[in-house]
Amino acid sequence: MDAPRKFEKPPVRPSPQSPEGCLAVAIRVPVRIVVLVLVVPVRLVWDGLVVGGRFLYRTVLRPLVRAVFVWPWVALWRYVVVPLAKALGWLTNLLVVVPLGWLYRYVFTPVGHGLAWVARQIGGGLAWVYARVLTPIGHACAWVVNGVAALVGRLGRYLLVVPAGWLYAWILTPVGHAIAWCGRGFVWLVRAVGTGIGFVLYWGARILLVLPAIALWRWVLTPVGRVLAVIGREVRDALGHAWRIAGHISLAVGRVLGTLFRWIFVEPVSWVYRTVLTPVGHVVRDLVLRPAAEAARAVGRVTRQVLAAARESARQARADFRRMVFGEPRQPEPVELREPMGDDTRTLGRSTTVLTKD
């Protein structure tokens, strides 16, 4: 058997293009030239404004917006609102939640249990009254009402329903049939008159309004609309092509200006920095800044030593003055921390110690 063929996608047929007339071909080239001449300066100005706006947004507006609108609110939230909310939450818990919990637990709950017990007792009494008193009275009232209702129903049947049925069958029904027959005749007459008037109005409006409007639409407005549609389509396509071409021209102009700026300003400045300023800076650093720093450090060390010697001399002078005025300070007596020697010491052969000895 032959190997199964792989699934192949059917070839995509290009969509048939509508043939273009001589009017479209005649309008296309001059319109595209005029639109290109008008759009190129606009696109150059637009791209320049976009580049300047992006640079201004990155360097000025975004830091300014953050500094003016974002960081003050962040600082307000972090250092004012959050601590204040925590303090209010703590105070609310201390002054409201805890007292309410205590009140509910030790006041409302016992009172509620007492009220529930009283309600259960009252409900039991009401149930007894309903079962033993109200239910028999209600049964007696229902028996009386049922009897009165049966009597009223019989009287209403023979005094109202039977006469009303006779009146409807022998008087109202024939009169209604006659009125309905007259109404059907009147409706037929009105319909016939309306049909004739509508026929006359329809053909009059068709001849006087519809046929001239159709002729105007078919022979005047449709050709003019097609011409205007072709012109509008060509202008739209010309604007699109001109905008894209102006974009390429703007890109090329921007690259040329960037290259000129790099050649005229960036590369000379970079060359001056690498070949002139950097060696000069190294020389200044090695010959001026480093010796000056070493000298400053040496002066600092000498100054610190002089100040330390001055502080030590002042301290000694204050100590000599105190000794001269108040005398030598009393030396603390040494405290014996070792165990006593001799017979009073603890030995291994006896069970007594210095603290338990008589």
Short mmCIF file of N, CA and C in Angstrom, two decimals, residues 246-340:
data_model
loop_
_atom_site.label_atom_id
_atom_site.label_comp_id
_atom_site.label_asym_id
_atom_site.label_seq_id
_atom_site.Cartn_x
_atom_site.Cartn_y
_atom_site.Cartn_z
N ALA A 246 6.99 60.08 4.58
CA ALA A 246 7.51 61.15 5.44
C ALA A 246 8.16 60.60 6.69
N GLY A 247 7.65 59.47 7.20
CA GLY A 247 8.31 58.83 8.34
C GLY A 247 9.71 58.37 7.99
N HIS A 248 9.86 57.73 6.83
CA HIS A 248 11.22 57.32 6.42
C HIS A 248 12.12 58.53 6.23
N ILE A 249 11.58 59.60 5.62
CA ILE A 249 12.40 60.81 5.43
C ILE A 249 12.77 61.41 6.78
N SER A 250 11.81 61.46 7.71
CA SER A 250 12.10 61.99 9.04
C SER A 250 13.14 61.15 9.76
N LEU A 251 13.05 59.81 9.61
CA LEU A 251 14.04 58.94 10.23
C LEU A 251 15.42 59.20 9.66
N ALA A 252 15.49 59.35 8.32
CA ALA A 252 16.79 59.62 7.69
C ALA A 252 17.34 60.97 8.14
N VAL A 253 16.46 61.99 8.20
CA VAL A 253 16.92 63.31 8.66
C VAL A 253 17.40 63.25 10.11
N GLY A 254 16.66 62.50 10.94
CA GLY A 254 17.09 62.36 12.34
C GLY A 254 18.44 61.66 12.46
N ARG A 255 18.62 60.60 11.67
CA ARG A 255 19.92 59.93 11.71
C ARG A 255 21.04 60.84 11.24
N VAL A 256 20.77 61.64 10.18
CA VAL A 256 21.80 62.58 9.70
C VAL A 256 22.13 63.61 10.77
N LEU A 257 21.08 64.17 11.40
CA LEU A 257 21.32 65.15 12.46
C LEU A 257 22.05 64.53 13.64
N GLY A 258 21.67 63.26 13.99
CA GLY A 258 22.38 62.58 15.08
C GLY A 258 23.84 62.34 14.74
N THR A 259 24.11 61.94 13.49
CA THR A 259 25.50 61.72 13.07
C THR A 259 26.29 63.03 13.10
N LEU A 260 25.68 64.12 12.59
CA LEU A 260 26.36 65.42 12.63
C LEU A 260 26.62 65.87 14.07
N PHE A 261 25.63 65.67 14.93
CA PHE A 261 25.83 66.05 16.34
C PHE A 261 26.95 65.24 16.96
N ARG A 262 27.01 63.93 16.63
CA ARG A 262 28.09 63.10 17.18
C ARG A 262 29.44 63.54 16.64
N TRP A 263 29.50 63.85 15.32
CA TRP A 263 30.78 64.27 14.74
C TRP A 263 31.21 65.65 15.25
N ILE A 264 30.23 66.58 15.39
CA ILE A 264 30.58 67.96 15.72
C ILE A 264 30.81 68.15 17.21
N PHE A 265 30.05 67.45 18.05
CA PHE A 265 30.10 67.74 19.49
C PHE A 265 30.59 66.55 20.31
N VAL A 266 29.98 65.38 20.13
CA VAL A 266 30.26 64.26 21.03
C VAL A 266 31.68 63.76 20.85
N GLU A 267 32.08 63.45 19.62
CA GLU A 267 33.42 62.90 19.41
C GLU A 267 34.52 63.89 19.76
N PRO A 268 34.42 65.20 19.39
CA PRO A 268 35.46 66.15 19.87
C PRO A 268 35.52 66.23 21.39
N VAL A 269 34.36 66.28 22.03
CA VAL A 269 34.37 66.35 23.50
C VAL A 269 34.98 65.08 24.08
N SER A 270 34.61 63.91 23.51
CA SER A 270 35.19 62.66 23.98
C SER A 270 36.69 62.62 23.75
N TRP A 271 37.15 63.11 22.55
CA TRP A 271 38.60 63.13 22.28
C TRP A 271 39.33 64.05 23.24
N VAL A 272 38.71 65.23 23.51
CA VAL A 272 39.34 66.17 24.46
C VAL A 272 39.39 65.55 25.86
N TYR A 273 38.32 64.85 26.24
CA TYR A 273 38.31 64.23 27.56
C TYR A 273 39.37 63.14 27.66
N ARG A 274 39.48 62.28 26.61
CA ARG A 274 40.44 61.17 26.67
C ARG A 274 41.86 61.65 26.56
N THR A 275 42.14 62.58 25.63
CA THR A 275 43.52 62.94 25.33
C THR A 275 44.04 64.12 26.12
N VAL A 276 43.20 64.98 26.63
CA VAL A 276 43.67 66.19 27.32
C VAL A 276 43.28 66.16 28.80
N LEU A 277 41.98 66.06 29.06
CA LEU A 277 41.53 66.20 30.45
C LEU A 277 41.96 65.04 31.32
N THR A 278 41.88 63.81 30.77
CA THR A 278 42.26 62.65 31.60
C THR A 278 43.74 62.69 31.99
N PRO A 279 44.71 62.90 31.03
CA PRO A 279 46.11 63.01 31.49
C PRO A 279 46.33 64.18 32.45
N VAL A 280 45.69 65.34 32.13
CA VAL A 280 45.86 66.49 33.03
C VAL A 280 45.32 66.16 34.41
N GLY A 281 44.17 65.49 34.45
CA GLY A 281 43.61 65.10 35.74
C GLY A 281 44.51 64.14 36.49
N HIS A 282 45.10 63.18 35.76
CA HIS A 282 46.03 62.26 36.43
C HIS A 282 47.23 63.01 37.00
N VAL A 283 47.77 63.96 36.18
CA VAL A 283 48.93 64.73 36.66
C VAL A 283 48.56 65.55 37.89
N VAL A 284 47.39 66.22 37.82
CA VAL A 284 46.95 67.02 38.97
C VAL A 284 46.74 66.14 40.19
N ARG A 285 46.16 64.93 39.94
CA ARG A 285 45.93 64.03 41.07
C ARG A 285 47.24 63.58 41.68
N ASP A 286 48.23 63.18 40.83
CA ASP A 286 49.49 62.65 41.34
C ASP A 286 50.39 63.72 41.94
N LEU A 287 50.40 64.95 41.34
CA LEU A 287 51.34 65.98 41.77
C LEU A 287 50.76 66.96 42.77
N VAL A 288 49.42 67.12 42.80
CA VAL A 288 48.83 68.15 43.64
C VAL A 288 47.92 67.54 44.70
N LEU A 289 46.93 66.76 44.23
CA LEU A 289 45.90 66.31 45.16
C LEU A 289 46.44 65.30 46.16
N ARG A 290 47.18 64.30 45.69
CA ARG A 290 47.70 63.30 46.63
C ARG A 290 48.66 63.90 47.65
N PRO A 291 49.67 64.73 47.23
CA PRO A 291 50.51 65.38 48.25
C PRO A 291 49.71 66.27 49.21
N ALA A 292 48.73 66.99 48.65
CA ALA A 292 47.90 67.83 49.53
C ALA A 292 47.12 66.98 50.52
N ALA A 293 46.61 65.83 50.06
CA ALA A 293 45.89 64.95 50.97
C ALA A 293 46.81 64.37 52.03
N GLU A 294 48.04 63.96 51.62
CA GLU A 294 48.99 63.44 52.60
C GLU A 294 49.36 64.50 53.62
N ALA A 295 49.55 65.74 53.12
CA ALA A 295 49.89 66.83 54.05
C ALA A 295 48.72 67.11 55.00
N ALA A 296 47.49 67.08 54.45
CA ALA A 296 46.33 67.31 55.30
C ALA A 296 46.20 66.21 56.35
N ARG A 297 46.43 64.93 55.92
CA ARG A 297 46.37 63.85 56.89
C ARG A 297 47.45 64.00 57.96
N ALA A 298 48.70 64.39 57.54
CA ALA A 298 49.77 64.59 58.52
C ALA A 298 49.42 65.72 59.49
N VAL A 299 48.87 66.83 58.95
CA VAL A 299 48.46 67.94 59.82
C VAL A 299 47.38 67.49 60.79
N GLY A 300 46.47 66.66 60.29
CA GLY A 300 45.42 66.14 61.16
C GLY A 300 45.98 65.27 62.27
N ARG A 301 46.92 64.38 61.90
CA ARG A 301 47.52 63.54 62.94
C ARG A 301 48.24 64.39 63.98
N VAL A 302 49.03 65.39 63.53
CA VAL A 302 49.76 66.25 64.47
C VAL A 302 48.77 67.01 65.35
N THR A 303 47.69 67.50 64.72
CA THR A 303 46.69 68.26 65.49
C THR A 303 46.04 67.37 66.55
N ARG A 304 45.71 66.13 66.17
CA ARG A 304 45.11 65.21 67.14
C ARG A 304 46.08 64.90 68.28
N GLN A 305 47.34 64.70 67.93
CA GLN A 305 48.33 64.44 68.98
C GLN A 305 48.46 65.63 69.92
N VAL A 306 48.51 66.86 69.35
CA VAL A 306 48.63 68.06 70.18
C VAL A 306 47.41 68.21 71.08
N LEU A 307 46.22 67.97 70.52
CA LEU A 307 45.01 68.07 71.32
C LEU A 307 44.98 67.02 72.43
N ALA A 308 45.43 65.77 72.09
CA ALA A 308 45.46 64.73 73.11
C ALA A 308 46.44 65.10 74.23
N ALA A 309 47.62 65.64 73.85
CA ALA A 309 48.58 66.06 74.87
C ALA A 309 48.03 67.19 75.73
N ALA A 310 47.31 68.13 75.06
CA ALA A 310 46.72 69.24 75.81
C ALA A 310 45.66 68.73 76.77
N ARG A 311 44.80 67.79 76.32
CA ARG A 311 43.78 67.23 77.21
C ARG A 311 44.43 66.50 78.38
N GLU A 312 45.51 65.72 78.13
CA GLU A 312 46.18 65.00 79.21
C GLU A 312 46.81 65.97 80.21
N SER A 313 47.40 67.09 79.70
CA SER A 313 47.99 68.09 80.61
C SER A 313 46.90 68.75 81.45
N ALA A 314 45.75 69.05 80.81
CA ALA A 314 44.66 69.66 81.57
C ALA A 314 44.14 68.70 82.62
N ARG A 315 44.05 67.41 82.30
CA ARG A 315 43.57 66.42 83.25
C ARG A 315 44.54 66.33 84.43
N GLN A 316 45.84 66.29 84.15
CA GLN A 316 46.81 66.24 85.23
C GLN A 316 46.76 67.49 86.10
N ALA A 317 46.57 68.65 85.46
CA ALA A 317 46.50 69.89 86.23
C ALA A 317 45.28 69.88 87.15
N ARG A 318 44.11 69.40 86.64
CA ARG A 318 42.93 69.33 87.49
C ARG A 318 43.15 68.37 88.64
N ALA A 319 43.82 67.21 88.38
CA ALA A 319 44.07 66.25 89.46
C ALA A 319 45.01 66.84 90.51
N ASP A 320 46.09 67.57 90.08
CA ASP A 320 47.00 68.21 91.04
C ASP A 320 46.28 69.26 91.85
N PHE A 321 45.37 70.01 91.23
CA PHE A 321 44.64 71.06 91.96
C PHE A 321 43.72 70.42 93.00
N ARG A 322 43.03 69.31 92.65
CA ARG A 322 42.18 68.65 93.63
C ARG A 322 43.00 68.11 94.79
N ARG A 323 44.19 67.50 94.51
CA ARG A 323 45.02 66.99 95.61
C ARG A 323 45.51 68.13 96.49
N MET A 324 45.82 69.29 95.85
CA MET A 324 46.33 70.41 96.63
C MET A 324 45.23 70.99 97.51
N VAL A 325 44.00 71.00 97.04
CA VAL A 325 42.91 71.61 97.80
C VAL A 325 42.28 70.63 98.78
N PHE A 326 41.97 69.43 98.34
CA PHE A 326 41.23 68.47 99.15
C PHE A 326 42.09 67.37 99.74
N GLY A 327 43.36 67.29 99.37
CA GLY A 327 44.22 66.23 99.88
C GLY A 327 44.10 64.97 99.03
N GLU A 328 44.87 63.96 99.48
CA GLU A 328 44.86 62.69 98.77
C GLU A 328 43.55 61.97 99.02
N PRO A 329 42.98 61.37 98.03
CA PRO A 329 41.74 60.61 98.25
C PRO A 329 42.00 59.35 99.06
N ARG A 330 41.01 58.93 99.87
CA ARG A 330 41.14 57.74 100.71
C ARG A 330 41.16 56.50 99.83
N GLN A 331 42.15 55.66 100.11
CA GLN A 331 42.27 54.42 99.35
C GLN A 331 41.33 53.37 99.94
N PRO A 332 40.66 52.58 99.18
CA PRO A 332 39.76 51.55 99.71
C PRO A 332 40.56 50.44 100.38
N GLU A 333 40.03 49.95 101.55
CA GLU A 333 40.70 48.88 102.28
C GLU A 333 40.51 47.55 101.54
N PRO A 334 41.58 46.75 101.48
CA PRO A 334 41.46 45.46 100.79
C PRO A 334 40.56 44.50 101.57
N VAL A 335 39.76 43.74 100.88
CA VAL A 335 38.84 42.79 101.47
C VAL A 335 39.41 41.40 101.31
N GLU A 336 39.47 40.64 102.41
CA GLU A 336 40.01 39.28 102.38
C GLU A 336 38.92 38.36 101.83
N LEU A 337 39.16 37.77 100.71
CA LEU A 337 38.21 36.88 100.07
C LEU A 337 38.54 35.42 100.27
N ARG A 338 39.74 35.09 100.79
CA ARG A 338 40.11 33.70 100.99
C ARG A 338 39.53 33.18 102.31
N GLU A 339 39.48 31.83 102.48
CA GLU A 339 39.00 31.23 103.71
C GLU A 339 40.02 31.44 104.83
N PRO A 340 39.55 31.52 106.09
CA PRO A 340 40.50 31.71 107.22
C PRO A 340 41.43 30.51 107.36
#
